[in-house]
């Protein structure tokens, strides 16, 4: 099978603080895991050799965030973190901390056979503070893991109306011991019983955290809430890993340097040195989120009444009746050949004419025509004064490719996974973009959003804190260079 190695140099400059950071990304589409890792390591070594001076570099570990597709054998994937560490440490001459996850596809700059820049293979983001007198003024990488031992609760599983498997629920004993405060629910207002790991607790100045990059399972809302509260000024980005029970027997496959996890959140927090200005250059930054395959089927309507994740009334009447009317109105315009299984979504925005890239899109999971309520797939609160627009998913396979750019870009996508291997790309002319690292899964991704859209100015609002996106065909793009 053709193998394509895609080196990308990500160089960040901060003139005000005389700080320079070096990021290197490499992706390989080789069908051999050993070959893919070697190609990535050789590319990183070559790039670092041009940009660093070994005898001037501070003796701290480098970090590597890796995404691996399910196209390799389960036995190979089980040891991927150790293989990456061994090969990268040998190539760079320093210790390397590994964090990552198994995904459905990785993001590349190769497109063939109708694909959209997604392929089987390995995608790696490597971080090292640049050498020289200012090397100690860069970002320090702090890998971490948050799981069962930290008091994590599966809030979606205990939500009213959802199926709850008490046999496999590893948290039932912990949940019985929790004493909820008056007025709190386990779904939208879970108290912060989560204990952050020491790597994060020991950060004395939370505002010094610029970026938190993560991979998670599909039920980590409580973890994201805790990170939203403590590190509100940081950019927080996560990809939801692939579900892998029929691949290797694990519910999910997340990994650190010395351990493989089947749930929770693995990540790396990038923390500024105390010698650097206290101003966070990334404070307020948001990634660009785009949706393909969605079509609006209603006007933008103000929400008049809501409770938790249930929208009860909009400006023209009961929410369920308005959605039904919108569906009936669209029936005449639908193609006879179009599938009748169009899924319904709701775009929640802070205003009737929102700014670009504001608001979130969530699936409509149910409704009660008798009472007029619509349930939206979120563990956060939808507030009166928010605005809603109903949408229909027409093409679940659509994933738009990011344009070729000189700016390094991190890309996470939500895409329905067929389970079939990607066709081999044999034409080198199919290369489309550079400076791309990332992956795609059915579970989608999580990203931090500004709290300006929240009516109550709380992380419990659906328009503040972190937003979860699993809309097929959606993409999250974030530029690592300023």
mmCIF file of C-alpha atoms in Angstrom, residues 210-443:
data_model
loop_
_atom_site.group_PDB
_atom_site.id
_atom_site.type_symbol
_atom_site.label_atom_id
_atom_site.label_comp_id
_atom_site.label_asym_id
_atom_site.label_seq_id
_atom_site.Cartn_x
_atom_site.Cartn_y
_atom_site.Cartn_z
ATOM 1 C CA UNK A 210 -2.966 28.402 27.455
ATOM 2 C CA UNK A 211 -4.100 25.173 25.823
ATOM 3 C CA UNK A 212 -5.506 21.829 26.971
ATOM 4 C CA UNK A 213 -5.558 19.112 24.307
ATOM 5 C CA UNK A 214 -7.487 15.934 25.137
ATOM 6 C CA UNK A 215 -8.975 12.632 24.009
ATOM 7 C CA UNK A 216 -12.033 11.357 25.873
ATOM 8 C CA UNK A 217 -14.796 8.794 25.988
ATOM 9 C CA UNK A 218 -18.341 9.872 25.116
ATOM 10 C CA UNK A 219 -19.505 10.511 28.699
ATOM 11 C CA UNK A 220 -17.039 12.978 30.189
ATOM 12 C CA UNK A 221 -19.271 16.029 30.580
ATOM 13 C CA UNK A 222 -18.425 16.327 34.267
ATOM 14 C CA UNK A 223 -14.707 16.373 33.491
ATOM 15 C CA UNK A 224 -15.135 19.156 30.960
ATOM 16 C CA UNK A 225 -17.252 21.131 33.436
ATOM 17 C CA UNK A 226 -14.483 20.886 36.024
ATOM 18 C CA UNK A 227 -11.847 22.014 33.527
ATOM 19 C CA UNK A 228 -14.126 24.836 32.347
ATOM 20 C CA UNK A 229 -14.417 26.084 35.903
ATOM 21 C CA UNK A 230 -10.736 25.927 36.839
ATOM 22 C CA UNK A 231 -9.096 26.790 33.506
ATOM 23 C CA UNK A 232 -11.661 29.130 31.997
ATOM 24 C CA UNK A 233 -9.060 31.222 30.137
ATOM 25 C CA UNK A 234 -7.474 28.247 28.383
ATOM 26 C CA UNK A 235 -8.438 26.925 24.966
ATOM 27 C CA UNK A 236 -9.833 23.429 25.648
ATOM 28 C CA UNK A 237 -10.074 20.967 22.754
ATOM 29 C CA UNK A 238 -10.854 17.252 22.780
ATOM 30 C CA UNK A 239 -11.590 14.486 20.320
ATOM 31 C CA UNK A 240 -14.001 11.769 21.429
ATOM 32 C CA UNK A 241 -12.255 8.467 20.806
ATOM 33 C CA UNK A 242 -13.633 5.557 18.832
ATOM 34 C CA UNK A 243 -15.667 2.903 20.579
ATOM 35 C CA UNK A 244 -13.553 -0.232 20.309
ATOM 36 C CA UNK A 245 -15.327 -3.158 22.081
ATOM 37 C CA UNK A 246 -15.383 -5.268 18.904
ATOM 38 C CA UNK A 247 -11.859 -4.223 17.983
ATOM 39 C CA UNK A 248 -9.923 -5.042 21.156
ATOM 40 C CA UNK A 249 -12.496 -5.632 23.908
ATOM 41 C CA UNK A 250 -12.084 -2.143 25.379
ATOM 42 C CA UNK A 251 -14.981 0.305 25.491
ATOM 43 C CA UNK A 252 -12.607 3.032 24.285
ATOM 44 C CA UNK A 253 -8.848 2.935 23.752
ATOM 45 C CA UNK A 254 -7.021 5.904 25.268
ATOM 46 C CA UNK A 255 -3.360 5.737 26.114
ATOM 47 C CA UNK A 256 -0.600 7.344 28.077
ATOM 48 C CA UNK A 257 3.080 6.453 28.007
ATOM 49 C CA UNK A 258 2.832 3.470 30.326
ATOM 50 C CA UNK A 259 -0.840 2.529 30.363
ATOM 51 C CA UNK A 260 -3.870 1.928 28.156
ATOM 52 C CA UNK A 261 -7.254 3.125 29.434
ATOM 53 C CA UNK A 262 -10.760 2.146 28.328
ATOM 54 C CA UNK A 263 -12.493 5.268 29.596
ATOM 55 C CA UNK A 264 -12.036 8.725 31.038
ATOM 56 C CA UNK A 265 -9.971 11.587 29.637
ATOM 57 C CA UNK A 266 -6.287 11.710 28.688
ATOM 58 C CA UNK A 267 -4.727 15.034 27.863
ATOM 59 C CA UNK A 268 -1.887 17.524 27.945
ATOM 60 C CA UNK A 269 -2.066 20.963 29.573
ATOM 61 C CA UNK A 270 0.354 23.520 28.142
ATOM 62 C CA UNK A 271 1.335 25.943 30.915
ATOM 63 C CA UNK A 272 3.261 29.205 30.565
ATOM 64 C CA UNK A 273 6.449 29.700 32.532
ATOM 65 C CA UNK A 274 6.173 32.029 35.537
ATOM 66 C CA UNK A 275 8.758 34.266 33.856
ATOM 67 C CA UNK A 276 6.353 35.061 31.038
ATOM 68 C CA UNK A 277 3.786 37.883 31.107
ATOM 69 C CA UNK A 278 0.579 36.938 32.909
ATOM 70 C CA UNK A 279 -1.476 37.939 29.866
ATOM 71 C CA UNK A 280 -2.842 34.822 28.180
ATOM 72 C CA UNK A 281 -2.515 35.397 24.413
ATOM 73 C CA UNK A 282 -5.148 32.734 23.734
ATOM 74 C CA UNK A 283 -7.765 33.980 26.206
ATOM 75 C CA UNK A 284 -11.088 34.276 24.420
ATOM 76 C CA UNK A 285 -9.960 32.351 21.332
ATOM 77 C CA UNK A 286 -12.438 29.911 19.857
ATOM 78 C CA UNK A 287 -11.968 27.265 17.186
ATOM 79 C CA UNK A 288 -13.881 27.497 13.943
ATOM 80 C CA UNK A 289 -16.713 24.964 13.784
ATOM 81 C CA UNK A 290 -18.460 24.234 10.484
ATOM 82 C CA UNK A 291 -21.328 21.919 9.549
ATOM 83 C CA UNK A 292 -21.934 20.236 6.198
ATOM 84 C CA UNK A 293 -25.045 18.324 5.207
ATOM 85 C CA UNK A 294 -27.385 20.352 7.458
ATOM 86 C CA UNK A 295 -30.360 22.319 6.112
ATOM 87 C CA UNK A 296 -32.383 24.846 8.101
ATOM 88 C CA UNK A 297 -36.110 23.985 8.136
ATOM 89 C CA UNK A 298 -37.404 26.814 10.339
ATOM 90 C CA UNK A 299 -36.889 30.453 11.137
ATOM 91 C CA UNK A 300 -34.761 31.509 14.114
ATOM 92 C CA UNK A 301 -37.152 31.505 17.090
ATOM 93 C CA UNK A 302 -36.735 32.917 20.585
ATOM 94 C CA UNK A 303 -37.035 30.407 23.404
ATOM 95 C CA UNK A 304 -39.681 31.556 25.899
ATOM 96 C CA UNK A 305 -39.784 28.624 28.328
ATOM 97 C CA UNK A 306 -37.327 25.803 29.008
ATOM 98 C CA UNK A 307 -36.260 23.472 31.784
ATOM 99 C CA UNK A 308 -32.840 21.854 31.772
ATOM 100 C CA UNK A 309 -32.332 20.380 28.315
ATOM 101 C CA UNK A 310 -36.050 20.542 27.411
ATOM 102 C CA UNK A 311 -37.380 23.399 25.274
ATOM 103 C CA UNK A 312 -41.035 23.958 26.177
ATOM 104 C CA UNK A 313 -42.146 27.074 24.352
ATOM 105 C CA UNK A 314 -40.816 29.324 21.586
ATOM 106 C CA UNK A 315 -42.101 32.655 20.349
ATOM 107 C CA UNK A 316 -44.785 31.143 18.101
ATOM 108 C CA UNK A 317 -46.066 28.475 20.468
ATOM 109 C CA UNK A 318 -45.089 25.109 21.897
ATOM 110 C CA UNK A 319 -41.700 23.876 20.693
ATOM 111 C CA UNK A 320 -42.817 20.404 19.557
ATOM 112 C CA UNK A 321 -45.685 21.807 17.509
ATOM 113 C CA UNK A 322 -43.362 24.290 15.810
ATOM 114 C CA UNK A 323 -40.965 21.493 14.848
ATOM 115 C CA UNK A 324 -43.809 19.344 13.499
ATOM 116 C CA UNK A 325 -45.075 22.265 11.443
ATOM 117 C CA UNK A 326 -41.579 22.829 10.045
ATOM 118 C CA UNK A 327 -41.269 19.159 9.055
ATOM 119 C CA UNK A 328 -44.646 19.210 7.306
ATOM 120 C CA UNK A 329 -43.678 22.362 5.447
ATOM 121 C CA UNK A 330 -40.501 20.702 4.189
ATOM 122 C CA UNK A 331 -42.225 17.511 3.074
ATOM 123 C CA UNK A 332 -43.192 18.887 -0.310
ATOM 124 C CA UNK A 333 -39.626 19.966 -1.101
ATOM 125 C CA UNK A 334 -38.020 16.633 -0.243
ATOM 126 C CA UNK A 335 -36.841 14.460 -3.125
ATOM 127 C CA UNK A 336 -38.794 11.187 -3.573
ATOM 128 C CA UNK A 337 -35.469 9.346 -3.470
ATOM 129 C CA UNK A 338 -34.346 10.983 -0.245
ATOM 130 C CA UNK A 339 -34.148 8.806 2.850
ATOM 131 C CA UNK A 340 -37.011 9.238 5.302
ATOM 132 C CA UNK A 341 -34.598 8.820 8.218
ATOM 133 C CA UNK A 342 -33.452 12.435 8.260
ATOM 134 C CA UNK A 343 -32.209 13.248 11.743
ATOM 135 C CA UNK A 344 -33.286 16.475 13.386
ATOM 136 C CA UNK A 345 -31.014 19.011 15.045
ATOM 137 C CA UNK A 346 -31.383 22.332 16.802
ATOM 138 C CA UNK A 347 -29.006 25.269 16.528
ATOM 139 C CA UNK A 348 -28.953 27.244 19.776
ATOM 140 C CA UNK A 349 -27.627 30.800 19.518
ATOM 141 C CA UNK A 350 -27.380 33.813 21.850
ATOM 142 C CA UNK A 351 -29.203 36.158 19.460
ATOM 143 C CA UNK A 352 -31.511 36.152 16.459
ATOM 144 C CA UNK A 353 -28.680 37.295 14.184
ATOM 145 C CA UNK A 354 -25.633 35.766 15.852
ATOM 146 C CA UNK A 355 -22.021 36.461 15.003
ATOM 147 C CA UNK A 356 -20.270 33.901 12.783
ATOM 148 C CA UNK A 357 -19.143 30.764 14.639
ATOM 149 C CA UNK A 358 -21.426 31.466 17.615
ATOM 150 C CA UNK A 359 -23.945 28.978 18.951
ATOM 151 C CA UNK A 360 -24.008 25.189 19.107
ATOM 152 C CA UNK A 361 -25.803 22.496 17.084
ATOM 153 C CA UNK A 362 -27.305 19.589 19.026
ATOM 154 C CA UNK A 363 -29.502 16.629 18.132
ATOM 155 C CA UNK A 364 -33.210 16.635 18.930
ATOM 156 C CA UNK A 365 -33.615 13.377 20.834
ATOM 157 C CA UNK A 366 -37.348 13.359 21.508
ATOM 158 C CA UNK A 367 -40.554 15.290 21.880
ATOM 159 C CA UNK A 368 -43.969 15.198 23.477
ATOM 160 C CA UNK A 369 -46.664 16.663 21.203
ATOM 161 C CA UNK A 370 -49.174 16.479 24.055
ATOM 162 C CA UNK A 371 -47.091 18.695 26.334
ATOM 163 C CA UNK A 372 -45.225 20.534 23.600
ATOM 164 C CA UNK A 373 -41.693 19.887 24.887
ATOM 165 C CA UNK A 374 -38.582 18.919 22.919
ATOM 166 C CA UNK A 375 -35.607 17.133 24.473
ATOM 167 C CA UNK A 376 -32.196 18.291 23.228
ATOM 168 C CA UNK A 377 -29.096 16.098 23.538
ATOM 169 C CA UNK A 378 -27.123 18.008 26.164
ATOM 170 C CA UNK A 379 -26.412 17.743 29.875
ATOM 171 C CA UNK A 380 -26.401 21.537 30.149
ATOM 172 C CA UNK A 381 -29.216 24.048 30.516
ATOM 173 C CA UNK A 382 -31.007 25.740 27.632
ATOM 174 C CA UNK A 383 -32.188 29.121 28.850
ATOM 175 C CA UNK A 384 -35.139 31.399 28.028
ATOM 176 C CA UNK A 385 -33.811 34.198 25.860
ATOM 177 C CA UNK A 386 -31.685 31.855 23.784
ATOM 178 C CA UNK A 387 -32.694 31.367 20.162
ATOM 179 C CA UNK A 388 -33.350 28.096 18.334
ATOM 180 C CA UNK A 389 -33.458 27.070 14.688
ATOM 181 C CA UNK A 390 -34.493 23.573 13.633
ATOM 182 C CA UNK A 391 -32.300 21.792 11.091
ATOM 183 C CA UNK A 392 -32.363 18.517 9.174
ATOM 184 C CA UNK A 393 -29.365 16.345 8.327
ATOM 185 C CA UNK A 394 -29.519 15.520 4.637
ATOM 186 C CA UNK A 395 -26.052 14.082 3.982
ATOM 187 C CA UNK A 396 -24.465 12.275 6.919
ATOM 188 C CA UNK A 397 -21.372 11.328 4.906
ATOM 189 C CA UNK A 398 -20.356 14.892 4.096
ATOM 190 C CA UNK A 399 -17.145 16.127 5.681
ATOM 191 C CA UNK A 400 -15.733 19.305 4.210
ATOM 192 C CA UNK A 401 -11.998 19.452 3.619
ATOM 193 C CA UNK A 402 -10.115 22.387 5.081
ATOM 194 C CA UNK A 403 -8.525 24.593 2.460
ATOM 195 C CA UNK A 404 -4.810 24.335 1.878
ATOM 196 C CA UNK A 405 -3.073 26.921 4.035
ATOM 197 C CA UNK A 406 0.348 27.886 5.274
ATOM 198 C CA UNK A 407 -1.080 28.214 8.783
ATOM 199 C CA UNK A 408 -0.825 25.047 10.910
ATOM 200 C CA UNK A 409 -4.273 23.758 11.762
ATOM 201 C CA UNK A 410 -5.630 21.196 14.187
ATOM 202 C CA UNK A 411 -8.689 19.447 12.785
ATOM 203 C CA UNK A 412 -11.225 17.222 14.573
ATOM 204 C CA UNK A 413 -14.255 15.894 12.687
ATOM 205 C CA UNK A 414 -17.440 13.957 13.367
ATOM 206 C CA UNK A 415 -18.111 11.347 10.728
ATOM 207 C CA UNK A 416 -20.185 8.191 10.605
ATOM 208 C CA UNK A 417 -17.863 5.198 10.570
ATOM 209 C CA UNK A 418 -18.571 2.372 8.118
ATOM 210 C CA UNK A 419 -15.987 -0.001 9.560
ATOM 211 C CA UNK A 420 -14.582 -0.599 6.081
ATOM 212 C CA UNK A 421 -10.918 0.211 5.365
ATOM 213 C CA UNK A 422 -10.129 3.257 3.261
ATOM 214 C CA UNK A 423 -9.006 2.473 -0.313
ATOM 215 C CA UNK A 424 -5.275 2.808 -0.877
ATOM 216 C CA UNK A 425 -4.156 6.152 -2.290
ATOM 217 C CA UNK A 426 -1.617 5.533 -5.058
ATOM 218 C CA UNK A 427 -1.631 8.911 -6.798
ATOM 219 C CA UNK A 428 0.754 11.443 -5.220
ATOM 220 C CA UNK A 429 -1.156 14.271 -6.923
ATOM 221 C CA UNK A 430 -4.015 13.735 -4.459
ATOM 222 C CA UNK A 431 -2.158 15.775 -1.778
ATOM 223 C CA UNK A 432 -4.444 18.680 -0.899
ATOM 224 C CA UNK A 433 -3.327 20.476 2.259
ATOM 225 C CA UNK A 434 -0.413 20.742 4.647
ATOM 226 C CA UNK A 435 -0.098 21.743 8.298
ATOM 227 C CA UNK A 436 -2.971 19.505 9.404
ATOM 228 C CA UNK A 437 -3.101 17.265 12.461
ATOM 229 C CA UNK A 438 -6.199 15.510 13.778
ATOM 230 C CA UNK A 439 -8.753 12.791 13.282
ATOM 231 C CA UNK A 440 -12.414 11.871 12.877
ATOM 232 C CA UNK A 441 -14.774 9.712 14.942
ATOM 233 C CA UNK A 442 -18.487 9.078 15.283
ATOM 234 C CA UNK A 443 -18.326 10.639 18.752
#
